[in-house]
Amino acid sequence: MASKEASRKGAESGGVLRRRTIFLQTMRKKTFESGYFTTAEIAEEEHLPRSTAQDWINRLVNEGCIFVKEEQHGRSPAHYAARSALPKTTCRRIFTTAADGYTEIFHECMSSGCAGFCEFHHRRAGGAAVSVSRDGLIFRETAKLSAEGEEHPLSLDQAAVGLSSVRLEGEEIVQTIRSIYGGAAYSLSSMMGYAKGVEGVEVTAGDGFVTGKVRTKALIPVTVGIDDTDRKGCGGATFALANALFKYLTESHTAIGIRHQVAALCPDIPEMTAGNSCSFLELAVPRENMPALSRKICRFVDDESVSENWGVAVMTGIFVPERMEALAAKIRRERVSCEEVQETARASGIEVFGKRGIIGAAAAVALKNQPQEVLLDAGAEMAKDSRRDAGKT
């Protein structure tokens, strides 16, 4: 009986949050149209008694979301205005990938401050996330997919917000995010639903917390390795080709581009040019675009490369197979044959295309989870990816 009562109160609180969002939207609309609004106008727009509309106005004035622009004078009603400088959302985009029982969640923010806030608090809260990081404006976390009804405890006495579970429902990822009342709760109730990529947000409140279920498409995690094998004096550069491919795939809506990175390979190869480096792209790809993805990438690289020896590698998944990591470490130390690369890639489920460039391309995809200091120093020892072990129960 007690649990039913708590559930009812939570639903009612969630309804209050939704009504608050609707009132704010109406008040902002009126402010943009006329520069102000009155109690009577809000009552008429929302089909409410004036007393109820006034109660909401008083509440939002106290919260600082709206202000009194002109006090009541005689029969002239008070004029109010929304603080319309506030953005509808500071979350530019939220998207997710899923593979092999894990998910990666990406929040593309409008400011590094917001991304930094989320990174700090999600890490401190613990919960379902096995890894939390930030790259510029993108905050990302890795989590093992939760079983039905599974919830991970959060330390919300030390943090404002955290991830309590992540489930795969059909072709959607459902994140359950729990927060304390305040800014983090406001982002759940009024901001996340406006972010690009969000299919829906369900918000409830109760027991001192706000809980949001955020729905996004389950995209496919893909890493593309590229080695242009530049010819001396030809003016080509792998990083430039990789950047052009990144732009092409993003602007053609083939994929969401996550990042482009450069990695160093063995510096003792006689035919190398300008330091012997390769590039990889991290992408989130809609399932329907996967069948044509490799063909589209190879066609672009073949058209744009200055070398007939270019190579491409395409890997699907969040984690790198251990055999590929060992191969990448070897490529960074010494010469490796194309035959060894093809055999290892085939055994690891990775596609390779092209000629001699497949060596650098295969190394590139196998380096995707390495930190920046390892990527750019071929002599550095490769780091072990501990995220899969952290997700084991």
Coordinates of C-alpha atoms in Angstrom, one line a residue:
M1 CA 0.0 0.0 0.0
A2 CA 2.8 2.4 0.9
S3 CA 4.5 1.7 -2.5
K4 CA 1.3 2.5 -4.3
E5 CA 1.0 5.8 -2.5
A6 CA 4.6 6.7 -3.2
S7 CA 4.0 5.9 -6.9
R8 CA 0.9 8.1 -7.0
K9 CA 2.7 11.0 -5.4
G10 CA 5.6 10.6 -7.9
A11 CA 3.2 10.6 -10.8
E12 CA 1.5 13.7 -9.5
S13 CA 4.9 15.4 -9.1
G14 CA 5.8 14.4 -12.6
G15 CA 2.5 16.0 -13.8
V16 CA 3.4 19.2 -12.0
L17 CA 6.8 19.3 -13.7
R18 CA 5.1 18.8 -17.1
R19 CA 2.6 21.6 -16.4
R20 CA 5.4 23.9 -15.3
T21 CA 7.1 23.3 -18.7
I22 CA 3.9 24.0 -20.6
F23 CA 3.3 27.3 -18.7
L24 CA 6.9 28.4 -19.3
Q25 CA 6.6 27.7 -23.0
T26 CA 3.3 29.7 -23.2
M27 CA 4.8 32.6 -21.2
R28 CA 7.9 32.7 -23.4
K29 CA 5.7 32.6 -26.6
K30 CA 3.6 35.5 -25.3
T31 CA 6.8 37.5 -24.3
F32 CA 8.3 37.1 -27.8
E33 CA 5.0 38.1 -29.5
S34 CA 4.0 41.1 -27.3
G35 CA 6.9 41.8 -25.0
Y36 CA 4.8 40.8 -22.0
F37 CA 1.7 38.8 -20.8
T38 CA -1.1 39.2 -18.2
T39 CA -2.7 36.7 -15.9
A40 CA -5.9 36.9 -18.0
E41 CA -4.0 36.0 -21.2
I42 CA -2.4 32.9 -19.6
A43 CA -5.7 31.8 -18.1
E44 CA -7.4 32.1 -21.5
E45 CA -4.5 30.3 -23.4
E46 CA -4.4 27.4 -20.9
H47 CA -8.2 27.3 -20.3
L48 CA -7.8 27.8 -16.5
P49 CA -9.4 29.9 -13.8
R50 CA -7.6 33.2 -13.3
S51 CA -6.7 32.2 -9.7
T52 CA -4.9 29.1 -10.9
A53 CA -3.0 31.0 -13.6
Q54 CA -2.0 33.6 -10.9
D55 CA -0.8 30.9 -8.6
W56 CA 1.5 29.6 -11.4
I57 CA 2.7 33.1 -12.2
N58 CA 3.5 33.7 -8.5
R59 CA 5.4 30.5 -8.3
L60 CA 7.5 31.1 -11.4
V61 CA 8.2 34.7 -10.3
N62 CA 9.5 33.3 -7.0
E63 CA 11.7 30.8 -9.0
G64 CA 13.1 33.6 -11.1
C65 CA 11.9 32.2 -14.4
I66 CA 9.6 35.2 -15.1
F67 CA 9.6 38.8 -13.7
V68 CA 7.1 41.6 -13.1
K69 CA 7.7 44.0 -16.0
E70 CA 5.0 46.5 -14.9
E71 CA 3.1 46.6 -11.6
Q72 CA -0.7 46.7 -11.5
H73 CA -2.1 50.3 -11.7
G74 CA -5.8 50.7 -11.0
R75 CA -7.7 48.7 -13.6
S76 CA -4.6 48.1 -15.6
P77 CA -3.3 44.5 -14.9
A78 CA 0.3 43.7 -14.0
H79 CA 2.5 42.9 -17.0
Y80 CA 4.9 39.9 -16.7
A81 CA 7.7 38.8 -19.0
A82 CA 9.7 35.5 -19.3
R83 CA 13.4 35.6 -19.0
S84 CA 13.7 34.6 -22.6
A85 CA 17.5 34.9 -22.7
L86 CA 17.5 31.4 -21.2
P87 CA 18.0 28.8 -24.0
K88 CA 15.4 26.0 -24.4
T89 CA 18.3 23.5 -23.9
T90 CA 22.0 23.4 -23.4
C91 CA 22.0 19.9 -24.8
R92 CA 22.7 20.2 -28.5
R93 CA 22.4 16.5 -29.2
I94 CA 22.1 13.2 -27.3
F95 CA 22.8 10.0 -29.1
T96 CA 23.7 6.4 -28.2
T97 CA 25.4 3.4 -29.7
A98 CA 25.0 -0.3 -28.7
A99 CA 27.0 -3.4 -29.4
D100 CA 28.0 -6.7 -27.6
G101 CA 25.9 -6.0 -24.5
Y102 CA 27.3 -2.5 -23.9
T103 CA 26.2 1.1 -24.8
E104 CA 28.0 4.4 -25.3
I105 CA 26.1 7.5 -24.5
F106 CA 27.1 10.9 -26.0
H107 CA 25.9 14.3 -24.9
E108 CA 27.0 17.1 -27.2
C109 CA 26.7 20.2 -25.2
M110 CA 26.6 23.9 -26.1
S111 CA 29.4 24.8 -23.7
S112 CA 32.5 23.0 -22.3
G113 CA 31.2 24.2 -18.8
C114 CA 28.0 22.1 -19.2
A115 CA 30.0 19.1 -20.5
G116 CA 32.4 19.4 -17.6
F117 CA 29.6 19.6 -15.1
C118 CA 28.0 16.4 -16.4
E119 CA 31.4 14.6 -16.6
F120 CA 32.2 15.5 -13.0
H121 CA 28.8 14.6 -11.5
H122 CA 28.2 11.4 -13.5
R123 CA 31.6 10.1 -12.5
R124 CA 31.1 11.0 -8.8
A125 CA 27.6 9.5 -8.8
G126 CA 28.8 6.0 -9.9
G127 CA 25.7 4.0 -10.9
A128 CA 25.5 2.1 -14.3
A129 CA 28.4 4.0 -16.0
V130 CA 31.7 2.0 -16.1
S131 CA 33.6 4.9 -17.7
V132 CA 33.0 8.6 -18.0
S133 CA 35.1 11.0 -20.2
R134 CA 34.9 14.3 -22.1
D135 CA 36.3 15.4 -25.4
G136 CA 35.8 19.1 -25.9
L137 CA 32.0 19.7 -26.0
I138 CA 31.1 16.0 -26.0
F139 CA 30.6 14.2 -22.7
R140 CA 30.5 10.4 -23.1
E141 CA 30.0 7.4 -20.9
T142 CA 30.1 3.7 -21.4
A143 CA 27.7 1.3 -19.6
K144 CA 26.9 -2.3 -19.6
L145 CA 23.2 -2.8 -20.7
S146 CA 21.0 -3.4 -17.7
A147 CA 18.6 -6.3 -17.3
E148 CA 14.9 -5.7 -17.0
G149 CA 14.2 -4.0 -13.6
E150 CA 17.9 -3.7 -12.8
E151 CA 18.9 -0.4 -11.1
H152 CA 22.4 0.6 -9.9
P153 CA 22.7 2.6 -6.7
L154 CA 23.8 6.2 -7.0
S155 CA 25.7 8.4 -4.6
L156 CA 23.5 11.5 -4.9
D157 CA 24.6 12.7 -1.5
Q158 CA 27.9 13.5 -3.3
A159 CA 26.7 14.3 -6.8
A160 CA 23.8 16.2 -8.5
V161 CA 23.0 13.7 -11.2
G162 CA 23.9 10.1 -12.3
L163 CA 23.0 7.2 -14.6
S164 CA 21.1 4.5 -12.7
S165 CA 20.4 2.1 -15.6
V166 CA 20.5 1.7 -19.4
R167 CA 18.3 -0.7 -21.2
L168 CA 17.8 -1.8 -24.9
E169 CA 14.1 -1.8 -25.9
G170 CA 13.7 -2.9 -29.5
E171 CA 15.8 -0.4 -31.4
E172 CA 15.9 2.2 -28.6
I173 CA 18.2 2.9 -25.7
V174 CA 16.4 4.0 -22.5
Q175 CA 18.6 5.8 -20.0
T176 CA 17.3 6.2 -16.5
I177 CA 18.9 9.3 -15.1
R178 CA 18.3 10.4 -11.5
S179 CA 19.0 13.8 -10.1
I180 CA 18.5 16.0 -7.0
Y181 CA 16.1 18.9 -7.3
G182 CA 17.7 22.0 -8.9
G183 CA 19.6 22.6 -12.1
A184 CA 20.1 19.0 -13.0
A185 CA 16.5 18.2 -12.4
Y186 CA 15.5 21.2 -14.6
S187 CA 17.6 19.8 -17.4
L188 CA 15.7 16.6 -17.2
S189 CA 12.3 18.1 -17.1
S190 CA 12.7 21.1 -19.5
M191 CA 15.9 20.7 -21.6
M192 CA 16.8 17.2 -22.6
G193 CA 13.6 16.7 -24.6
Y194 CA 14.7 19.5 -26.9
A195 CA 18.1 17.9 -27.7
K196 CA 18.5 16.6 -31.2
G197 CA 18.3 12.8 -31.3
V198 CA 16.0 12.4 -28.3
E199 CA 12.9 10.4 -29.1
G200 CA 11.2 11.2 -25.8
V201 CA 11.7 12.0 -22.1
E202 CA 9.5 10.7 -19.3
V203 CA 9.9 12.6 -16.0
T204 CA 8.7 11.7 -12.5
A205 CA 9.5 13.1 -9.1
G206 CA 9.3 11.7 -5.6
D207 CA 11.3 10.8 -2.5
G208 CA 13.5 13.9 -3.0
F209 CA 14.7 13.0 -6.5
V210 CA 13.7 13.6 -10.1
T211 CA 13.9 10.6 -12.4
G212 CA 14.0 10.9 -16.2
K213 CA 13.8 8.1 -18.8
V214 CA 15.5 9.4 -21.9
R215 CA 14.9 7.5 -25.2
T216 CA 17.3 7.6 -28.1
K217 CA 17.9 5.4 -31.2
A218 CA 20.4 2.5 -30.7
L219 CA 23.0 3.4 -33.4
I220 CA 25.9 1.2 -34.5
P221 CA 29.4 2.1 -33.3
V222 CA 31.8 2.1 -36.2
T223 CA 35.5 3.0 -36.4
V224 CA 37.1 3.7 -39.8
G225 CA 40.9 3.5 -40.1
I226 CA 42.6 5.3 -43.1
D227 CA 46.1 5.3 -44.4
D228 CA 46.7 7.3 -47.6
T229 CA 50.4 6.0 -47.9
D230 CA 51.5 9.4 -49.2
R231 CA 54.0 9.5 -52.0
K232 CA 57.0 11.8 -51.4
G233 CA 56.5 15.2 -53.1
C234 CA 52.8 14.5 -53.9
G235 CA 51.4 16.9 -51.3
G236 CA 48.9 14.4 -49.9
A237 CA 48.2 13.9 -46.2
T238 CA 46.2 11.1 -44.5
F239 CA 44.8 13.5 -41.9
A240 CA 43.4 15.8 -44.5
L241 CA 41.7 13.0 -46.4
A242 CA 40.3 11.6 -43.1
N243 CA 38.9 15.0 -42.2
A244 CA 37.3 15.3 -45.7
L245 CA 35.7 11.9 -45.3
F246 CA 34.5 12.8 -41.8
K247 CA 32.8 15.9 -43.2
Y248 CA 31.3 14.0 -46.1
L249 CA 29.8 11.2 -44.0
T250 CA 28.4 13.7 -41.5
E251 CA 26.9 16.2 -44.0
S252 CA 25.4 13.4 -46.1
H253 CA 23.6 12.2 -42.9
T254 CA 25.3 8.8 -43.4
A255 CA 26.6 8.9 -39.8
I256 CA 27.0 11.1 -36.8
G257 CA 30.6 12.0 -36.5
I258 CA 32.1 11.6 -33.0
R259 CA 35.8 12.4 -33.5
H260 CA 38.8 12.3 -35.8
Q261 CA 42.2 11.3 -34.4
V262 CA 45.8 10.9 -35.7
A263 CA 48.0 8.1 -34.6
A264 CA 51.8 7.5 -35.0
L265 CA 53.2 4.3 -36.5
C266 CA 56.7 2.9 -36.6
P267 CA 59.1 5.6 -37.6
D268 CA 61.7 3.2 -39.1
I269 CA 60.0 2.3 -42.4
P270 CA 62.2 3.6 -45.3
E271 CA 59.3 4.5 -47.6
M272 CA 57.4 6.5 -44.9
T273 CA 56.6 10.2 -45.4
A274 CA 56.3 13.0 -42.8
G275 CA 56.4 10.8 -39.6
N276 CA 54.4 7.7 -40.7
S277 CA 51.0 8.4 -39.3
C278 CA 47.4 7.1 -39.9
S279 CA 44.0 8.4 -38.9
F280 CA 40.8 6.9 -37.6
L281 CA 37.2 8.2 -37.4
E282 CA 34.7 7.3 -34.7
L283 CA 31.1 7.2 -36.0
A284 CA 27.6 6.5 -34.9
V285 CA 25.7 5.0 -37.8
P286 CA 21.9 4.4 -38.2
R287 CA 21.3 0.7 -38.8
E288 CA 19.7 1.3 -42.2
N289 CA 22.9 3.0 -43.4
M290 CA 25.2 0.1 -42.6
P291 CA 24.8 -2.1 -45.7
A292 CA 26.2 0.6 -48.0
L293 CA 28.7 2.2 -45.6
S294 CA 32.0 0.4 -46.5
R295 CA 31.3 0.9 -50.2
K296 CA 30.6 4.6 -49.8
I297 CA 33.8 5.1 -47.8
C298 CA 36.0 3.2 -50.2
R299 CA 34.5 5.1 -53.2
F300 CA 35.3 8.4 -51.5
V301 CA 38.8 7.4 -50.5
D302 CA 39.6 6.0 -54.0
D303 CA 38.4 9.2 -55.7
E304 CA 40.2 11.6 -53.3
S305 CA 43.5 9.8 -52.5
V306 CA 46.7 10.8 -54.2
S307 CA 48.1 7.3 -53.8
E308 CA 47.0 4.0 -55.4
N309 CA 48.2 2.2 -52.2
W310 CA 45.5 3.7 -49.9
G311 CA 44.0 1.4 -47.3
V312 CA 40.8 1.4 -45.3
A313 CA 39.7 -0.7 -42.3
V314 CA 36.1 -0.7 -40.9
M315 CA 35.4 -2.1 -37.4
T316 CA 32.0 -2.4 -35.8
G317 CA 31.9 -2.4 -32.0
I318 CA 32.8 -0.5 -28.8
F319 CA 35.8 -2.6 -27.8
V320 CA 38.9 -3.6 -29.8
P321 CA 39.6 -7.3 -30.1
E322 CA 42.8 -8.2 -28.3
R323 CA 44.4 -9.8 -31.4
M324 CA 44.0 -6.4 -33.1
E325 CA 45.5 -4.5 -30.2
A326 CA 48.5 -6.9 -30.4
L327 CA 48.8 -6.3 -34.1
A328 CA 48.7 -2.5 -33.7
A329 CA 51.5 -2.7 -31.1
K330 CA 53.6 -4.7 -33.5
I331 CA 52.9 -2.3 -36.4
R332 CA 54.1 0.5 -34.2
R333 CA 57.4 -1.3 -33.6
E334 CA 58.3 -3.0 -36.8
R335 CA 57.4 -3.9 -40.4
V336 CA 54.3 -6.1 -40.8
S337 CA 53.1 -7.8 -44.0
C338 CA 49.8 -7.2 -45.6
E339 CA 49.1 -10.9 -45.4
E340 CA 49.4 -10.9 -41.6
V341 CA 47.1 -7.9 -41.4
Q342 CA 44.5 -9.5 -43.6
E343 CA 44.5 -12.7 -41.6
T344 CA 44.2 -11.0 -38.2
A345 CA 41.5 -8.6 -39.4
R346 CA 39.5 -11.4 -40.9
A347 CA 39.7 -13.4 -37.6
S348 CA 38.7 -10.3 -35.7
G349 CA 35.6 -9.5 -37.8
I350 CA 37.2 -6.3 -39.3
E351 CA 36.9 -5.4 -43.0
V352 CA 40.0 -4.2 -44.8
F353 CA 40.1 -2.7 -48.3
G354 CA 42.9 -1.4 -50.6
K355 CA 46.6 -2.1 -50.9
R356 CA 49.6 -1.4 -48.7
G357 CA 47.6 1.2 -46.7
I358 CA 45.7 -1.6 -45.0
I359 CA 48.6 -1.9 -42.5
G360 CA 48.2 1.6 -41.2
A361 CA 44.4 1.5 -41.5
A362 CA 44.2 -1.7 -39.4
A363 CA 46.5 -0.2 -36.8
A364 CA 44.3 2.9 -36.7
V365 CA 41.1 1.2 -35.8
A366 CA 42.9 -0.9 -33.2
L367 CA 44.1 2.3 -31.5
K368 CA 40.7 3.8 -31.1
N369 CA 40.5 3.4 -27.3
Q370 CA 44.0 4.7 -26.6
P371 CA 44.7 8.0 -24.8
Q372 CA 46.1 11.0 -26.7
E373 CA 49.6 10.6 -25.3
V374 CA 49.8 7.0 -26.6
L375 CA 48.3 7.8 -30.0
L376 CA 50.9 10.4 -30.9
D377 CA 54.0 8.5 -29.5
A378 CA 54.7 5.3 -31.3
G379 CA 57.2 4.3 -28.6
A380 CA 54.6 4.5 -25.8
E381 CA 53.2 1.3 -24.4
M382 CA 49.5 0.8 -25.3
A383 CA 47.1 1.1 -22.4
K384 CA 44.7 -1.7 -21.4
D385 CA 41.0 -0.9 -21.9
S386 CA 39.5 -1.7 -18.5
R387 CA 35.9 -0.7 -19.3
R388 CA 34.8 -4.3 -20.1
D389 CA 36.2 -5.6 -16.9
A390 CA 34.5 -2.8 -14.9
G391 CA 31.1 -3.8 -16.3
K392 CA 31.4 -7.4 -15.1
T393 CA 29.2 -8.4 -12.2

